CSV table of C-alpha atoms in Angstrom, one decimal:
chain,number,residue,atom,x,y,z
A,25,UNK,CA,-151.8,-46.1,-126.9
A,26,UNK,CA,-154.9,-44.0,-126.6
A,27,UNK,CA,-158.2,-44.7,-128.6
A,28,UNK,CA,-160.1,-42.3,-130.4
A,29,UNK,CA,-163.3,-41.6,-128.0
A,30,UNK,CA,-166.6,-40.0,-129.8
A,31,UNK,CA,-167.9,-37.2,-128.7
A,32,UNK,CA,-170.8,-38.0,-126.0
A,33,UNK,CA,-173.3,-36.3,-123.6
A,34,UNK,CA,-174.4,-37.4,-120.0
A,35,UNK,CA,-177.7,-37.8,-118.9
A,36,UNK,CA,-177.0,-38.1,-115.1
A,37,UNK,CA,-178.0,-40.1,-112.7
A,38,UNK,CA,-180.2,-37.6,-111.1
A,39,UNK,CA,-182.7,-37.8,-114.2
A,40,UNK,CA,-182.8,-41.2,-112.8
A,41,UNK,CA,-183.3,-40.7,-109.3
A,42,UNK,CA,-186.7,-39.0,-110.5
A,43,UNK,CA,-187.9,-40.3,-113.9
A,44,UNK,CA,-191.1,-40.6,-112.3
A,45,UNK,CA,-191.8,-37.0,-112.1
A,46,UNK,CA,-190.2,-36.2,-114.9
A,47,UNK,CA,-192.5,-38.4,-117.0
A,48,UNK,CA,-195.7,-37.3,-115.0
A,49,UNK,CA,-195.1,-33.4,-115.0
A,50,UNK,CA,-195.1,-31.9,-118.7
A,51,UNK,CA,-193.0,-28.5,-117.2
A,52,UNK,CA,-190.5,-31.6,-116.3
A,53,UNK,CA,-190.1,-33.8,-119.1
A,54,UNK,CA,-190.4,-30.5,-121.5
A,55,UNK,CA,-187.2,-29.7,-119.6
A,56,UNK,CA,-185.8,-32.9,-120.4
A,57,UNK,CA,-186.7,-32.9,-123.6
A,58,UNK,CA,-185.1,-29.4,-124.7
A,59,UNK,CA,-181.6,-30.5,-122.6
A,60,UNK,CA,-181.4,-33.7,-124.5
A,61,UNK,CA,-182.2,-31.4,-128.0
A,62,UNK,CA,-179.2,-28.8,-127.2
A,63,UNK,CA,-176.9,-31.7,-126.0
A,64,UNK,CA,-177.6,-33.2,-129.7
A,65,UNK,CA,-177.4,-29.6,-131.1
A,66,UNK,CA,-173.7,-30.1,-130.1
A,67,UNK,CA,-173.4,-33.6,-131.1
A,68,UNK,CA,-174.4,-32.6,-134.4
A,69,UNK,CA,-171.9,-29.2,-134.6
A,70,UNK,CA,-168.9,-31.7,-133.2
A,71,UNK,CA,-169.4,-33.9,-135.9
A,72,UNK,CA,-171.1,-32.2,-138.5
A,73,UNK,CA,-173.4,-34.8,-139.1
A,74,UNK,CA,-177.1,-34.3,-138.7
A,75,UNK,CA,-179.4,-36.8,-136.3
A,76,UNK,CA,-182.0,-38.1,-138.8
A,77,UNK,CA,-180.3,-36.8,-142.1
A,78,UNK,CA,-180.0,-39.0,-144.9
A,79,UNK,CA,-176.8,-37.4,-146.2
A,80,UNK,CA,-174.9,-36.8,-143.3
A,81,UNK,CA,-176.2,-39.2,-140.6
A,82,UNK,CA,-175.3,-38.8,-136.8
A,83,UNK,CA,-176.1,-42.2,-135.5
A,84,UNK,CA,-176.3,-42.8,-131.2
A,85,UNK,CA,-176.1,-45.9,-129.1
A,86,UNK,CA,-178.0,-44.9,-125.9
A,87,UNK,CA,-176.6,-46.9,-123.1
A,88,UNK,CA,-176.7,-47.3,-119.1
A,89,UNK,CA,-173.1,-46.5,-116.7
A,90,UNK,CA,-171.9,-47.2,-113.9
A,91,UNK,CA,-168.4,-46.6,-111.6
A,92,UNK,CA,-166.8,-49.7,-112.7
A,93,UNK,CA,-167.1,-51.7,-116.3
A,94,UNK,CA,-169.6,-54.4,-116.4
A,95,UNK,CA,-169.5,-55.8,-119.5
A,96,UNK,CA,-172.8,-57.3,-120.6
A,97,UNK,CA,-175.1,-56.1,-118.1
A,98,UNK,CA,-175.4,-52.9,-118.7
A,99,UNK,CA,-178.3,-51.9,-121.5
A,100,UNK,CA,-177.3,-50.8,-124.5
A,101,UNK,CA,-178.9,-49.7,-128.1
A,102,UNK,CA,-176.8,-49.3,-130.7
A,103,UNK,CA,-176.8,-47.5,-134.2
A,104,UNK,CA,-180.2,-45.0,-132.5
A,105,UNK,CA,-181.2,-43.1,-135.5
A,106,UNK,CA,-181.2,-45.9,-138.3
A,107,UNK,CA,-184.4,-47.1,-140.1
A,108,UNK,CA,-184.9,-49.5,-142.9
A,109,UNK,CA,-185.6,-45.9,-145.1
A,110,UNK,CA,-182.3,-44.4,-144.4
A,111,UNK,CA,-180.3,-47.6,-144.6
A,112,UNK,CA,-181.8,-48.0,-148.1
A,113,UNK,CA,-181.0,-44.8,-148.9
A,114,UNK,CA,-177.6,-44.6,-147.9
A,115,UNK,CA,-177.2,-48.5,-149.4
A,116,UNK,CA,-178.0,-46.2,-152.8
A,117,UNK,CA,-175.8,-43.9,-152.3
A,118,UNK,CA,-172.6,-45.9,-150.9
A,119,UNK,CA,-172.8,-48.9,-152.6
A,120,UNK,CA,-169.8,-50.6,-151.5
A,121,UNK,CA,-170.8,-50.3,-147.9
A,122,UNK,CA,-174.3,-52.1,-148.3
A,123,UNK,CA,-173.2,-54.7,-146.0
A,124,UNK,CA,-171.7,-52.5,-143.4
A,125,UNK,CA,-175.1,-50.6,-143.1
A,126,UNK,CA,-177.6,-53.3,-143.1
A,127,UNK,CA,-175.1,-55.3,-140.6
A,128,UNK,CA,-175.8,-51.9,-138.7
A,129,UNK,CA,-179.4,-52.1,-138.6
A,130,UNK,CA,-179.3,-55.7,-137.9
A,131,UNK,CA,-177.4,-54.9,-134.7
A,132,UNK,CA,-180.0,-51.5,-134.1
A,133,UNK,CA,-183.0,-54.1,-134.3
A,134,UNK,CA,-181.6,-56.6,-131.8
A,135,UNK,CA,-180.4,-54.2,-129.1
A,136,UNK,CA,-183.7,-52.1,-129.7
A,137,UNK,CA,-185.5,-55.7,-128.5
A,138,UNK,CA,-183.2,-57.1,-126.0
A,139,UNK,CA,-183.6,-53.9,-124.4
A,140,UNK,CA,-187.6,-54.4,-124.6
A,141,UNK,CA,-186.9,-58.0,-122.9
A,142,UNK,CA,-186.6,-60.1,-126.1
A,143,UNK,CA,-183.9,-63.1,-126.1
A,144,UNK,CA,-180.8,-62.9,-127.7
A,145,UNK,CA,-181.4,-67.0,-128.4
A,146,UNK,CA,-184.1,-66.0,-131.0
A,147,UNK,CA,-181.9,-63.7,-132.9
A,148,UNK,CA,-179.1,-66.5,-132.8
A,149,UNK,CA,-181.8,-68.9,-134.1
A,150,UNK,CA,-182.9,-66.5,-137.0
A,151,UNK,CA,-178.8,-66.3,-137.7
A,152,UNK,CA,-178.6,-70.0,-137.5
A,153,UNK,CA,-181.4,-70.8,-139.6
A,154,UNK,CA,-179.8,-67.3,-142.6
A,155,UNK,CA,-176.3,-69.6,-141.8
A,156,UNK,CA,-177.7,-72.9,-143.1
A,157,UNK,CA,-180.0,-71.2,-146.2
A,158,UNK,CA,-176.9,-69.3,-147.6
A,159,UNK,CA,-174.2,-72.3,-146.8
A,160,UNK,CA,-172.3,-70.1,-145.1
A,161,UNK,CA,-169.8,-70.3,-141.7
A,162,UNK,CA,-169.4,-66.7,-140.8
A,163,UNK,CA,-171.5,-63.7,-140.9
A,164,UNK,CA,-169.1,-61.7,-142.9
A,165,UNK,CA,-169.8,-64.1,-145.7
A,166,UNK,CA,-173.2,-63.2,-146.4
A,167,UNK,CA,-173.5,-61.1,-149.6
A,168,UNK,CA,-174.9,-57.1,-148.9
A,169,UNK,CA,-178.0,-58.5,-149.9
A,170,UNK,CA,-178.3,-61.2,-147.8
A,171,UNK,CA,-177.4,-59.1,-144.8
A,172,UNK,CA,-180.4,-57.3,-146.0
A,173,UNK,CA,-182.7,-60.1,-145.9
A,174,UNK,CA,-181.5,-61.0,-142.5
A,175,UNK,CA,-181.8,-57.7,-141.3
A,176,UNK,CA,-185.5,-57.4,-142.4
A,177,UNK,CA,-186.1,-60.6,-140.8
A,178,UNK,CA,-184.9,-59.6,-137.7
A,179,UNK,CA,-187.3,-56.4,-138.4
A,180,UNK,CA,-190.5,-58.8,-139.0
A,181,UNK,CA,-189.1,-60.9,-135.5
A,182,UNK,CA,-189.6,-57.5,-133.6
A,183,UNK,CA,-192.9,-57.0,-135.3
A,184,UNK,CA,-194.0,-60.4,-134.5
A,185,UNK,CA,-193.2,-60.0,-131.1
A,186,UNK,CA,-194.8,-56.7,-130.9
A,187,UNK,CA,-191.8,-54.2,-130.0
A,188,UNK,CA,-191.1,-52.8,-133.0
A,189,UNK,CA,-188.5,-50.1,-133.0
A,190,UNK,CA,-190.3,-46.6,-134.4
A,191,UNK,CA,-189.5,-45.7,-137.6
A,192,UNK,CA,-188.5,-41.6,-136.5
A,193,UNK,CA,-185.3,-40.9,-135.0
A,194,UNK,CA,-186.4,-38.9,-132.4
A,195,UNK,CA,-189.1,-41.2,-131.5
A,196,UNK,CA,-186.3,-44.1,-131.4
A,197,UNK,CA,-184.3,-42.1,-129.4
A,198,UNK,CA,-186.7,-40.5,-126.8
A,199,UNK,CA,-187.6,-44.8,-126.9
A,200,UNK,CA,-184.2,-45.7,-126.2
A,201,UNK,CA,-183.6,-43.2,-123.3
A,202,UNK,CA,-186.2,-44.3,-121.9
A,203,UNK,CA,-185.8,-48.1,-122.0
A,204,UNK,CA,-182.2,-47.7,-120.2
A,205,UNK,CA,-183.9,-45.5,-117.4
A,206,UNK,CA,-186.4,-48.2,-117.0
């Protein structure tokens, strides 16, 4: 039983062999930069969704490979493209999936900061703690608009903490790249 794969594009592991020059030669990372445009180009024209566009969003999870699964160790950011702008947005127009976005950009922020070195025990705390206030078991019991809260509390966590995920999709993204090279 096959699944459903998304459509994808490969930054290989030569960019990694020499991120070094890439980033300190403009001619280089200009390069870069136009490749990883196109290869979005044709993200976009698979999907017909738009990186960055409120109506028709194309959201990325930016992620490190390797030969063989390694669950877990490999870094990942998911849901590349969201802000706390668009979600709103989108929360306005698709009402009944309030939850699922905001859930969306919860998991964008934590990623975005485990990535940047933060601990996955301070997100569980800030769950706990949401949890208790709200009386509830499960996450999928919090109301869309406590999902919300928790996501923006997750948001201030990263601010705190001083690795705040850029507002711009492009900015996230070139961000994101560039965390899993590092």
């Amino acid at each position: 039983d096959l699944k459903p794969v998304p459509p994808a594009f490969i930054i290989t592991s030569e960019i990694f062999r020499c991120w070094q020059a890439v980033q300190k030669f403009s001619k280089a990372r200009e390069e870069f930069m136009q490749r990883v445009r196109a290869a979005i180009t044709d993200l976009e024209s698979q999907t017909a969704r738009v990186f960055g566009s409120p109506d028709t969003p194309l959201l990325l999870s930016v992620r490190s490979g390797s030969a063989i699964s390694m669950p877990g160790m490999m870094t990942t950011i998911h849901n590349v493209g969201l802000n706390e702008e668009l979600v709103e947005e989108l929360a306005t127009q698709h009402p009944n999936q309030e939850y699922f976005l905001w859930d969306n950009f919860r998991r964008f922020l934590q990623s975005w900061a485990m990535a940047g070195g933060m601990g996955r025990e301070e997100f569980q705390g800030l769950m706990n703690s949401h949890k208790r206030r709200y009386n509830v078991r499960l996450k999928r019991e919090f109301s869309p608009s406590q999902m919300r809260e928790l996501a923006l509390e997750y948001q201030n966590a990263l601010r705190r903490r001083g690795c705040s995920a850029p507002e711009d999709p492009w900015i996230q993204l070139i961000g994101a790249v560039e965390m899993v090279l590092e």
